[in-house]
Amino acid sequence: MDTLLDLLNSRPLVNGEEQDALADPAGGRRWAREHGGEGSLAELALLRQTRDILRDTVRGESSPTALNPLLEGVHQTPEVTSGGLQWTLTTPPHARLAVEVVLAWAATEKQLPGRLRPCANEECQLFLLDRSRANRARWCSMAVCGNREKARRHYERTR
């Protein structure tokens, strides 16, 4: 799930300007390798595509079926070992990390439905995974977006 959030949040706004951790080949290669990928240009292109489709899906702007092309030719094979059931993922090497992110998204939707969502701050492009009991988290960061929103509402009330 960490890689899922990291990918979704790899294109933040910094001082009003979008930064893309996957745009620069060297930075993208580093990002991919830190998350268990190979860092090839083909992998980076697929990760950017996956990120964009997932962002639109989580925001409700696109159907989850838009993810289907990313899963073409992917197979999981079960194997019972002394440690229990283990699944082996079969996919082209450059697609493995993107497929793992899509599988993490599917698991999140199944285990924590509705808890992966965009930050409520309209000036933020980040996402959050609400693990709170009440399922009421609204901001990617209370220290940043939450305080900004509360300060803005306070200012509007006192005007």
Backbone as JSON Lines, residues from 0, in Angstrom:
{"i":0,"aa":"M","n":[0.82,-1.19,0.0],"ca":[0.0,0.0,0.0],"c":[0.86,1.26,0.0]}
{"i":1,"aa":"D","n":[2.05,1.17,0.59],"ca":[2.93,2.33,0.6],"c":[3.34,2.72,-0.81]}
{"i":2,"aa":"T","n":[3.65,1.73,-1.65],"ca":[4.04,2.04,-3.02],"c":[2.86,2.64,-3.78]}
{"i":3,"aa":"L","n":[1.66,2.16,-3.5],"ca":[0.46,2.71,-4.13],"c":[0.33,4.2,-3.81]}
{"i":4,"aa":"L","n":[0.4,4.56,-2.54],"ca":[0.3,5.97,-2.15],"c":[1.48,6.78,-2.68]}
{"i":5,"aa":"D","n":[2.66,6.2,-2.63],"ca":[3.84,6.9,-3.14],"c":[3.69,7.2,-4.63]}
{"i":6,"aa":"L","n":[3.15,6.25,-5.39],"ca":[2.96,6.5,-6.82],"c":[1.89,7.56,-7.04]}
{"i":7,"aa":"L","n":[0.75,7.44,-6.36],"ca":[-0.3,8.44,-6.51],"c":[0.2,9.84,-6.13]}
{"i":8,"aa":"N","n":[1.1,9.9,-5.15],"ca":[1.58,11.19,-4.65],"c":[2.91,11.61,-5.28]}
{"i":9,"aa":"S","n":[3.26,11.0,-6.4],"ca":[4.55,11.31,-7.03],"c":[4.47,12.53,-7.96]}
{"i":10,"aa":"R","n":[3.35,13.21,-7.95],"ca":[3.19,14.42,-8.77],"c":[2.55,15.53,-7.93]}
{"i":11,"aa":"P","n":[3.23,15.97,-6.87],"ca":[2.64,16.97,-5.98],"c":[2.77,18.4,-6.53]}
{"i":12,"aa":"L","n":[2.0,19.29,-5.94],"ca":[2.17,20.72,-6.2],"c":[3.11,21.26,-5.14]}
{"i":13,"aa":"V","n":[4.15,21.95,-5.56],"ca":[5.09,22.59,-4.64],"c":[5.12,24.06,-5.01]}
{"i":14,"aa":"N","n":[4.67,24.9,-4.08],"ca":[4.55,26.34,-4.33],"c":[3.73,26.62,-5.6]}
{"i":15,"aa":"G","n":[2.65,25.85,-5.77],"ca":[1.76,26.04,-6.9],"c":[2.24,25.45,-8.21]}
{"i":16,"aa":"E","n":[3.41,24.81,-8.21],"ca":[3.96,24.24,-9.43],"c":[4.05,22.72,-9.28]}
{"i":17,"aa":"E","n":[3.57,22.02,-10.31],"ca":[3.59,20.56,-10.26],"c":[5.01,20.01,-10.4]}
{"i":18,"aa":"Q","n":[5.35,19.08,-9.54],"ca":[6.63,18.38,-9.59],"c":[6.33,16.91,-9.88]}
{"i":19,"aa":"D","n":[7.05,16.33,-10.81],"ca":[6.81,14.94,-11.18],"c":[8.06,14.11,-10.9]}
{"i":20,"aa":"A","n":[7.98,13.25,-9.9],"ca":[9.13,12.43,-9.51],"c":[9.53,11.43,-10.59]}
{"i":21,"aa":"L","n":[8.64,11.17,-11.55],"ca":[8.91,10.18,-12.59],"c":[9.26,10.81,-13.94]}
{"i":22,"aa":"A","n":[9.24,12.13,-14.03],"ca":[9.47,12.79,-15.32],"c":[10.93,12.74,-15.75]}
{"i":23,"aa":"D","n":[11.82,13.01,-14.84],"ca":[13.25,13.01,-15.13],"c":[13.75,11.57,-15.11]}
{"i":24,"aa":"P","n":[14.43,11.11,-16.16],"ca":[14.87,9.71,-16.19],"c":[15.72,9.31,-14.97]}
{"i":25,"aa":"A","n":[16.64,10.16,-14.54],"ca":[17.48,9.8,-13.39],"c":[16.66,9.74,-12.11]}
{"i":26,"aa":"G","n":[15.82,10.74,-11.89],"ca":[14.96,10.75,-10.69],"c":[13.94,9.63,-10.73]}
{"i":27,"aa":"G","n":[13.37,9.39,-11.9],"ca":[12.41,8.31,-12.05],"c":[13.03,6.95,-11.82]}
{"i":28,"aa":"R","n":[14.24,6.77,-12.34],"ca":[14.97,5.51,-12.14],"c":[15.21,5.28,-10.65]}
{"i":29,"aa":"R","n":[15.61,6.33,-9.96],"ca":[15.85,6.23,-8.51],"c":[14.55,5.88,-7.78]}
{"i":30,"aa":"W","n":[13.45,6.56,-8.15],"ca":[12.15,6.3,-7.52],"c":[11.76,4.84,-7.73]}
{"i":31,"aa":"A","n":[11.87,4.37,-8.97],"ca":[11.47,2.99,-9.28],"c":[12.32,1.99,-8.5]}
{"i":32,"aa":"R","n":[13.62,2.2,-8.47],"ca":[14.5,1.26,-7.76],"c":[14.23,1.27,-6.26]}
{"i":33,"aa":"E","n":[13.93,2.44,-5.7],"ca":[13.6,2.51,-4.26],"c":[12.32,1.74,-3.94]}
{"i":34,"aa":"H","n":[11.48,1.53,-4.95],"ca":[10.22,0.82,-4.76],"c":[10.24,-0.59,-5.33]}
{"i":35,"aa":"G","n":[11.44,-1.1,-5.62],"ca":[11.58,-2.48,-6.06],"c":[11.54,-2.7,-7.56]}
{"i":36,"aa":"G","n":[11.56,-1.61,-8.33],"ca":[11.53,-1.74,-9.78],"c":[12.92,-1.78,-10.37]}
{"i":37,"aa":"E","n":[12.98,-1.81,-11.69],"ca":[14.26,-1.87,-12.4],"c":[14.73,-0.49,-12.86]}
{"i":38,"aa":"G","n":[13.79,0.43,-13.06],"ca":[14.15,1.79,-13.45],"c":[14.32,2.01,-14.94]}
{"i":39,"aa":"S","n":[13.87,1.07,-15.77],"ca":[14.01,1.24,-17.22],"c":[13.04,2.32,-17.71]}
{"i":40,"aa":"L","n":[13.32,2.86,-18.88],"ca":[12.45,3.88,-19.46],"c":[11.06,3.33,-19.72]}
{"i":41,"aa":"A","n":[10.98,2.06,-20.16],"ca":[9.67,1.42,-20.4],"c":[8.89,1.31,-19.09]}
{"i":42,"aa":"E","n":[9.58,0.97,-18.01],"ca":[8.92,0.86,-16.71],"c":[8.42,2.23,-16.26]}
{"i":43,"aa":"L","n":[9.22,3.27,-16.43],"ca":[8.81,4.61,-16.02],"c":[7.59,5.08,-16.81]}
{"i":44,"aa":"A","n":[7.58,4.82,-18.1],"ca":[6.43,5.21,-18.93],"c":[5.16,4.5,-18.44]}
{"i":45,"aa":"L","n":[5.29,3.21,-18.13],"ca":[4.14,2.45,-17.65],"c":[3.71,2.92,-16.25]}
{"i":46,"aa":"L","n":[4.65,3.27,-15.4],"ca":[4.31,3.79,-14.07],"c":[3.57,5.12,-14.18]}
{"i":47,"aa":"R","n":[4.0,6.0,-15.08],"ca":[3.29,7.28,-15.27],"c":[1.87,7.02,-15.77]}
{"i":48,"aa":"Q","n":[1.72,6.1,-16.71],"ca":[0.39,5.77,-17.22],"c":[-0.48,5.18,-16.11]}
{"i":49,"aa":"T","n":[0.08,4.28,-15.33],"ca":[-0.65,3.65,-14.22],"c":[-1.08,4.7,-13.21]}
{"i":50,"aa":"R","n":[-0.15,5.59,-12.87],"ca":[-0.46,6.66,-11.9],"c":[-1.63,7.5,-12.39]}
{"i":51,"aa":"D","n":[-1.62,7.9,-13.66],"ca":[-2.67,8.77,-14.17],"c":[-4.02,8.07,-14.19]}
{"i":52,"aa":"I","n":[-4.04,6.8,-14.57],"ca":[-5.3,6.05,-14.59],"c":[-5.82,5.87,-13.16]}
{"i":53,"aa":"L","n":[-4.93,5.51,-12.23],"ca":[-5.34,5.33,-10.84],"c":[-5.84,6.64,-10.23]}
{"i":54,"aa":"R","n":[-5.17,7.76,-10.52],"ca":[-5.61,9.06,-10.0],"c":[-7.04,9.34,-10.45]}
{"i":55,"aa":"D","n":[-7.3,9.15,-11.74],"ca":[-8.64,9.41,-12.26],"c":[-9.65,8.43,-11.67]}
{"i":56,"aa":"T","n":[-9.25,7.19,-11.46],"ca":[-10.14,6.19,-10.89],"c":[-10.48,6.52,-9.44]}
{"i":57,"aa":"V","n":[-9.48,6.85,-8.64],"ca":[-9.71,7.16,-7.23],"c":[-10.56,8.43,-7.1]}
{"i":58,"aa":"R","n":[-10.36,9.38,-7.99],"ca":[-11.16,10.62,-7.96],"c":[-12.58,10.41,-8.5]}
{"i":59,"aa":"G","n":[-12.86,9.24,-9.06],"ca":[-14.18,8.97,-9.61],"c":[-14.38,9.55,-11.0]}
{"i":60,"aa":"E","n":[-13.31,9.97,-11.65],"ca":[-13.39,10.56,-12.98],"c":[-13.26,9.51,-14.08]}
{"i":61,"aa":"S","n":[-12.89,8.31,-13.7],"ca":[-12.69,7.23,-14.66],"c":[-13.14,5.92,-14.02]}
{"i":62,"aa":"S","n":[-13.59,5.01,-14.85],"ca":[-14.02,3.7,-14.37],"c":[-12.8,2.82,-14.07]}
{"i":63,"aa":"P","n":[-12.91,1.95,-13.09],"ca":[-11.81,1.01,-12.82],"c":[-11.47,0.13,-14.03]}
{"i":64,"aa":"T","n":[-12.4,-0.02,-14.96],"ca":[-12.12,-0.83,-16.15],"c":[-11.0,-0.22,-16.99]}
{"i":65,"aa":"A","n":[-10.68,1.05,-16.77],"ca":[-9.57,1.68,-17.5],"c":[-8.24,1.03,-17.14]}
{"i":66,"aa":"L","n":[-8.21,0.28,-16.04],"ca":[-7.0,-0.42,-15.61],"c":[-6.78,-1.73,-16.35]}
{"i":67,"aa":"N","n":[-7.8,-2.24,-17.04],"ca":[-7.71,-3.53,-17.71],"c":[-6.5,-3.66,-18.65]}
{"i":68,"aa":"P","n":[-6.21,-2.68,-19.5],"ca":[-5.05,-2.84,-20.39],"c":[-3.73,-3.06,-19.65]}
{"i":69,"aa":"L","n":[-3.62,-2.55,-18.44],"ca":[-2.4,-2.72,-17.65],"c":[-2.23,-4.17,-17.18]}
{"i":70,"aa":"L","n":[-3.32,-4.92,-17.19],"ca":[-3.3,-6.29,-16.66],"c":[-3.31,-7.35,-17.75]}
{"i":71,"aa":"E","n":[-3.29,-6.93,-19.02],"ca":[-3.29,-7.9,-20.11],"c":[-2.03,-8.76,-20.05]}
{"i":72,"aa":"G","n":[-2.21,-10.07,-20.14],"ca":[-1.09,-11.0,-20.14],"c":[-0.5,-11.28,-18.77]}
{"i":73,"aa":"V","n":[-1.1,-10.75,-17.72],"ca":[-0.6,-10.96,-16.36],"c":[-1.26,-12.21,-15.78]}
{"i":74,"aa":"H","n":[-0.46,-13.01,-15.1],"ca":[-0.96,-14.23,-14.47],"c":[-0.42,-14.34,-13.05]}
{"i":75,"aa":"Q","n":[-1.23,-14.9,-12.19],"ca":[-0.79,-15.24,-10.84],"c":[-0.96,-16.75,-10.68]}
{"i":76,"aa":"T","n":[0.09,-17.37,-10.17],"ca":[0.07,-18.81,-9.99],"c":[0.2,-19.12,-8.51]}
{"i":77,"aa":"P","n":[-0.74,-19.9,-7.97],"ca":[-0.65,-20.24,-6.55],"c":[0.33,-21.39,-6.31]}
{"i":78,"aa":"E","n":[0.96,-21.35,-5.16],"ca":[1.86,-22.44,-4.74],"c":[1.76,-22.56,-3.23]}
{"i":79,"aa":"V","n":[1.51,-23.78,-2.78],"ca":[1.45,-24.03,-1.35],"c":[2.86,-24.41,-0.89]}
{"i":80,"aa":"T","n":[3.37,-23.65,0.06],"ca":[4.7,-23.9,0.61],"c":[4.57,-24.19,2.1]}
{"i":81,"aa":"S","n":[5.68,-24.47,2.75],"ca":[5.64,-24.72,4.2],"c":[5.18,-23.47,4.96]}
{"i":82,"aa":"G","n":[5.34,-22.3,4.34],"ca":[4.9,-21.05,4.96],"c":[3.47,-20.69,4.65]}
{"i":83,"aa":"G","n":[2.79,-21.47,3.83],"ca":[1.4,-21.19,3.47],"c":[1.25,-20.98,1.97]}
{"i":84,"aa":"L","n":[0.17,-20.35,1.59],"ca":[-0.11,-20.1,0.19],"c":[0.69,-18.9,-0.29]}
{"i":85,"aa":"Q","n":[1.34,-19.06,-1.43],"ca":[2.14,-18.0,-2.01],"c":[1.72,-17.83,-3.47]}
{"i":86,"aa":"W","n":[1.59,-16.6,-3.93],"ca":[1.22,-16.32,-5.31],"c":[2.44,-15.8,-6.05]}
{"i":87,"aa":"T","n":[2.69,-16.35,-7.23],"ca":[3.78,-15.9,-8.08],"c":[3.19,-15.11,-9.23]}
{"i":88,"aa":"L","n":[3.67,-13.88,-9.39],"ca":[3.18,-12.99,-10.43],"c":[4.02,-13.18,-11.7]}
{"i":89,"aa":"T","n":[3.35,-13.41,-12.81],"ca":[4.04,-13.55,-14.1],"c":[3.63,-12.37,-14.96]}
{"i":90,"aa":"T","n":[4.61,-11.54,-15.29],"ca":[4.39,-10.34,-16.09],"c":[5.72,-9.94,-16.72]}
{"i":91,"aa":"P","n":[5.7,-9.16,-17.79],"ca":[6.97,-8.67,-18.32],"c":[7.71,-7.88,-17.23]}
{"i":92,"aa":"P","n":[9.04,-7.98,-17.17],"ca":[9.81,-7.32,-16.1],"c":[9.52,-5.83,-15.96]}
{"i":93,"aa":"H","n":[9.35,-5.12,-17.07],"ca":[9.12,-3.68,-16.98],"c":[7.73,-3.35,-16.43]}
{"i":94,"aa":"A","n":[6.82,-4.32,-16.43],"ca":[5.44,-4.09,-15.99],"c":[5.19,-4.55,-14.55]}
{"i":95,"aa":"R","n":[6.12,-5.28,-13.96],"ca":[5.88,-5.87,-12.64],"c":[5.48,-4.85,-11.59]}
{"i":96,"aa":"L","n":[6.23,-3.75,-11.46],"ca":[5.94,-2.76,-10.41],"c":[4.57,-2.11,-10.64]}
{"i":97,"aa":"A","n":[4.25,-1.76,-11.87],"ca":[2.95,-1.16,-12.17],"c":[1.81,-2.13,-11.85]}
{"i":98,"aa":"V","n":[2.0,-3.4,-12.19],"ca":[0.97,-4.41,-11.9],"c":[0.83,-4.57,-10.38]}
{"i":99,"aa":"E","n":[1.92,-4.59,-9.67],"ca":[1.85,-4.7,-8.21],"c":[1.08,-3.52,-7.6]}
{"i":100,"aa":"V","n":[1.25,-2.33,-8.16],"ca":[0.51,-1.16,-7.67],"c":[-0.98,-1.32,-7.96]}
{"i":101,"aa":"V","n":[-1.33,-1.81,-9.12],"ca":[-2.74,-2.03,-9.45],"c":[-3.33,-3.09,-8.5]}
{"i":102,"aa":"L","n":[-2.59,-4.13,-8.22],"ca":[-3.06,-5.16,-7.28],"c":[-3.19,-4.59,-5.87]}
{"i":103,"aa":"A","n":[-2.29,-3.7,-5.48],"ca":[-2.38,-3.05,-4.16],"c":[-3.63,-2.17,-4.1]}
{"i":104,"aa":"W","n":[-3.92,-1.47,-5.2],"ca":[-5.14,-0.66,-5.25],"c":[-6.38,-1.55,-5.08]}
{"i":105,"aa":"A","n":[-6.41,-2.68,-5.8],"ca":[-7.56,-3.59,-5.72],"c":[-7.72,-4.14,-4.3]}
{"i":106,"aa":"A","n":[-6.6,-4.49,-3.67],"ca":[-6.66,-5.01,-2.29],"c":[-7.14,-3.92,-1.34]}
{"i":107,"aa":"T","n":[-6.7,-2.7,-1.55],"ca":[-7.13,-1.58,-0.7],"c":[-8.63,-1.34,-0.85]}
{"i":108,"aa":"E","n":[-9.11,-1.37,-2.08],"ca":[-10.54,-1.17,-2.32],"c":[-11.38,-2.28,-1.67]}
{"i":109,"aa":"K","n":[-10.83,-3.48,-1.64],"ca":[-11.56,-4.61,-1.05],"c":[-11.51,-4.55,0.48]}
{"i":110,"aa":"Q","n":[-10.32,-4.29,1.03],"ca":[-10.14,-4.33,2.49],"c":[-10.56,-3.02,3.17]}
{"i":111,"aa":"L","n":[-10.38,-1.9,2.5],"ca":[-10.68,-0.58,3.09],"c":[-11.48,0.26,2.09]}
{"i":112,"aa":"P","n":[-12.67,-0.19,1.71],"ca":[-13.42,0.51,0.67],"c":[-13.68,1.97,1.03]}
{"i":113,"aa":"G","n":[-13.43,2.84,0.05],"ca":[-13.69,4.26,0.23],"c":[-12.69,5.02,1.07]}
{"i":114,"aa":"R","n":[-11.64,4.37,1.5],"ca":[-10.68,5.04,2.38],"c":[-9.47,5.61,1.65]}
{"i":115,"aa":"L","n":[-9.28,5.23,0.42],"ca":[-8.25,5.83,-0.41],"c":[-8.94,6.95,-1.17]}
{"i":116,"aa":"R","n":[-8.51,8.2,-0.91],"ca":[-9.19,9.33,-1.53],"c":[-8.26,10.53,-1.69]}
{"i":117,"aa":"P","n":[-8.69,11.48,-2.54],"ca":[-7.88,12.68,-2.7],"c":[-8.0,13.58,-1.48]}
{"i":118,"aa":"C","n":[-6.98,14.37,-1.27],"ca":[-6.99,15.36,-0.19],"c":[-8.14,16.34,-0.45]}
{"i":119,"aa":"A","n":[-8.81,16.78,0.61],"ca":[-9.94,17.7,0.48],"c":[-9.51,19.12,0.14]}
{"i":120,"aa":"N","n":[-8.22,19.41,0.25],"ca":[-7.71,20.73,-0.11],"c":[-7.69,20.82,-1.64]}
{"i":121,"aa":"E","n":[-8.47,21.72,-2.2],"ca":[-8.57,21.85,-3.65],"c":[-7.26,22.27,-4.3]}
{"i":122,"aa":"E","n":[-6.34,22.82,-3.53],"ca":[-5.05,23.25,-4.06],"c":[-3.97,22.18,-3.88]}
{"i":123,"aa":"C","n":[-4.38,20.98,-3.53],"ca":[-3.45,19.88,-3.29],"c":[-3.79,18.74,-4.26]}
{"i":124,"aa":"Q","n":[-2.78,18.05,-4.73],"ca":[-3.0,16.93,-5.64],"c":[-2.71,15.59,-4.99]}
{"i":125,"aa":"L","n":[-2.47,15.58,-3.68],"ca":[-2.08,14.35,-3.0],"c":[-3.29,13.53,-2.59]}
{"i":126,"aa":"F","n":[-3.0,12.27,-2.25],"ca":[-4.02,11.34,-1.81],"c":[-3.71,10.86,-0.4]}
{"i":127,"aa":"L","n":[-4.72,10.32,0.26],"ca":[-4.52,9.78,1.6],"c":[-5.23,8.45,1.72]}
{"i":128,"aa":"L","n":[-4.76,7.64,2.64],"ca":[-5.42,6.4,2.99],"c":[-5.88,6.56,4.43]}
{"i":129,"aa":"D","n":[-7.19,6.69,4.61],"ca":[-7.76,6.95,5.93],"c":[-7.82,5.64,6.72]}
{"i":130,"aa":"R","n":[-7.0,5.56,7.73],"ca":[-6.99,4.36,8.59],"c":[-7.67,4.64,9.93]}
{"i":131,"aa":"S","n":[-8.3,5.8,10.05],"ca":[-8.95,6.17,11.3],"c":[-10.21,5.33,11.51]}
{"i":132,"aa":"R","n":[-10.57,5.15,12.74],"ca":[-11.77,4.37,13.07],"c":[-13.03,5.03,12.51]}
{"i":133,"aa":"A","n":[-13.1,6.36,12.6],"ca":[-14.3,7.07,12.17],"c":[-14.37,7.28,10.65]}
{"i":134,"aa":"N","n":[-13.29,7.04,9.94],"ca":[-13.23,7.23,8.49],"c":[-13.61,8.66,8.12]}
{"i":135,"aa":"R","n":[-13.02,9.63,8.82],"ca":[-13.36,11.02,8.59],"c":[-12.16,11.88,8.2]}
{"i":136,"aa":"A","n":[-11.01,11.27,7.96],"ca":[-9.84,12.05,7.57],"c":[-10.11,12.71,6.22]}
{"i":137,"aa":"R","n":[-9.69,13.97,6.09],"ca":[-9.97,14.72,4.87],"c":[-8.71,15.21,4.17]}
{"i":138,"aa":"W","n":[-7.62,15.32,4.91],"ca":[-6.42,15.94,4.35],"c":[-5.26,14.98,4.32]}
{"i":139,"aa":"C","n":[-4.39,15.18,3.33],"ca":[-3.2,14.34,3.22],"c":[-2.3,14.57,4.43]}
{"i":140,"aa":"S","n":[-2.33,15.79,4.95],"ca":[-1.52,16.15,6.11],"c":[-2.29,17.18,6.93]}
{"i":141,"aa":"M","n":[-2.54,16.86,8.18],"ca":[-3.21,17.82,9.04],"c":[-2.32,19.04,9.26]}
{"i":142,"aa":"A","n":[-1.02,18.81,9.34],"ca":[-0.08,19.91,9.6],"c":[-0.04,20.9,8.44]}
{"i":143,"aa":"V","n":[-0.25,20.43,7.21],"ca":[-0.16,21.32,6.06],"c":[-1.55,21.67,5.55]}
{"i":144,"aa":"C","n":[-2.19,20.75,4.88],"ca":[-3.48,21.03,4.26],"c":[-4.59,21.28,5.28]}
{"i":145,"aa":"G","n":[-4.62,20.51,6.34],"ca":[-5.65,20.69,7.35],"c":[-5.58,22.05,8.01]}
{"i":146,"aa":"N","n":[-4.39,22.47,8.4],"ca":[-4.24,23.79,9.02],"c":[-4.57,24.91,8.05]}
{"i":147,"aa":"R","n":[-4.17,24.77,6.79],"ca":[-4.49,25.8,5.78],"c":[-6.0,25.95,5.64]}
{"i":148,"aa":"E","n":[-6.69,24.82,5.55],"ca":[-8.14,24.86,5.38],"c":[-8.81,25.46,6.61]}
{"i":149,"aa":"K","n":[-8.37,25.07,7.78],"ca":[-8.97,25.61,9.01],"c":[-8.69,27.11,9.13]}
{"i":150,"aa":"A","n":[-7.49,27.54,8.77],"ca":[-7.16,28.96,8.82],"c":[-8.0,29.74,7.81]}
{"i":151,"aa":"R","n":[-8.2,29.17,6.62],"ca":[-9.01,29.83,5.6],"c":[-10.46,29.98,6.07]}
{"i":152,"aa":"R","n":[-11.01,28.92,6.65],"ca":[-12.4,29.0,7.16],"c":[-12.5,30.0,8.3]}
{"i":153,"aa":"H","n":[-11.53,30.03,9.18],"ca":[-11.52,30.99,10.28],"c":[-11.5,32.42,9.73]}
{"i":154,"aa":"Y","n":[-10.63,32.65,8.77],"ca":[-10.53,33.99,8.18],"c":[-11.86,34.4,7.55]}
{"i":155,"aa":"E","n":[-12.53,33.48,6.84],"ca":[-13.81,33.79,6.21],"c":[-14.88,34.1,7.25]}
{"i":156,"aa":"R","n":[-14.86,33.38,8.38],"ca":[-15.87,33.62,9.43],"c":[-15.65,34.97,10.11]}
{"i":157,"aa":"T","n":[-14.41,35.38,10.25],"ca":[-14.12,36.61,11.0],"c":[-14.12,37.86,10.13]}
{"i":158,"aa":"R","n":[-14.27,37.69,8.82],"ca":[-14.31,38.87,7.93],"c":[-15.56,39.66,8.1]}
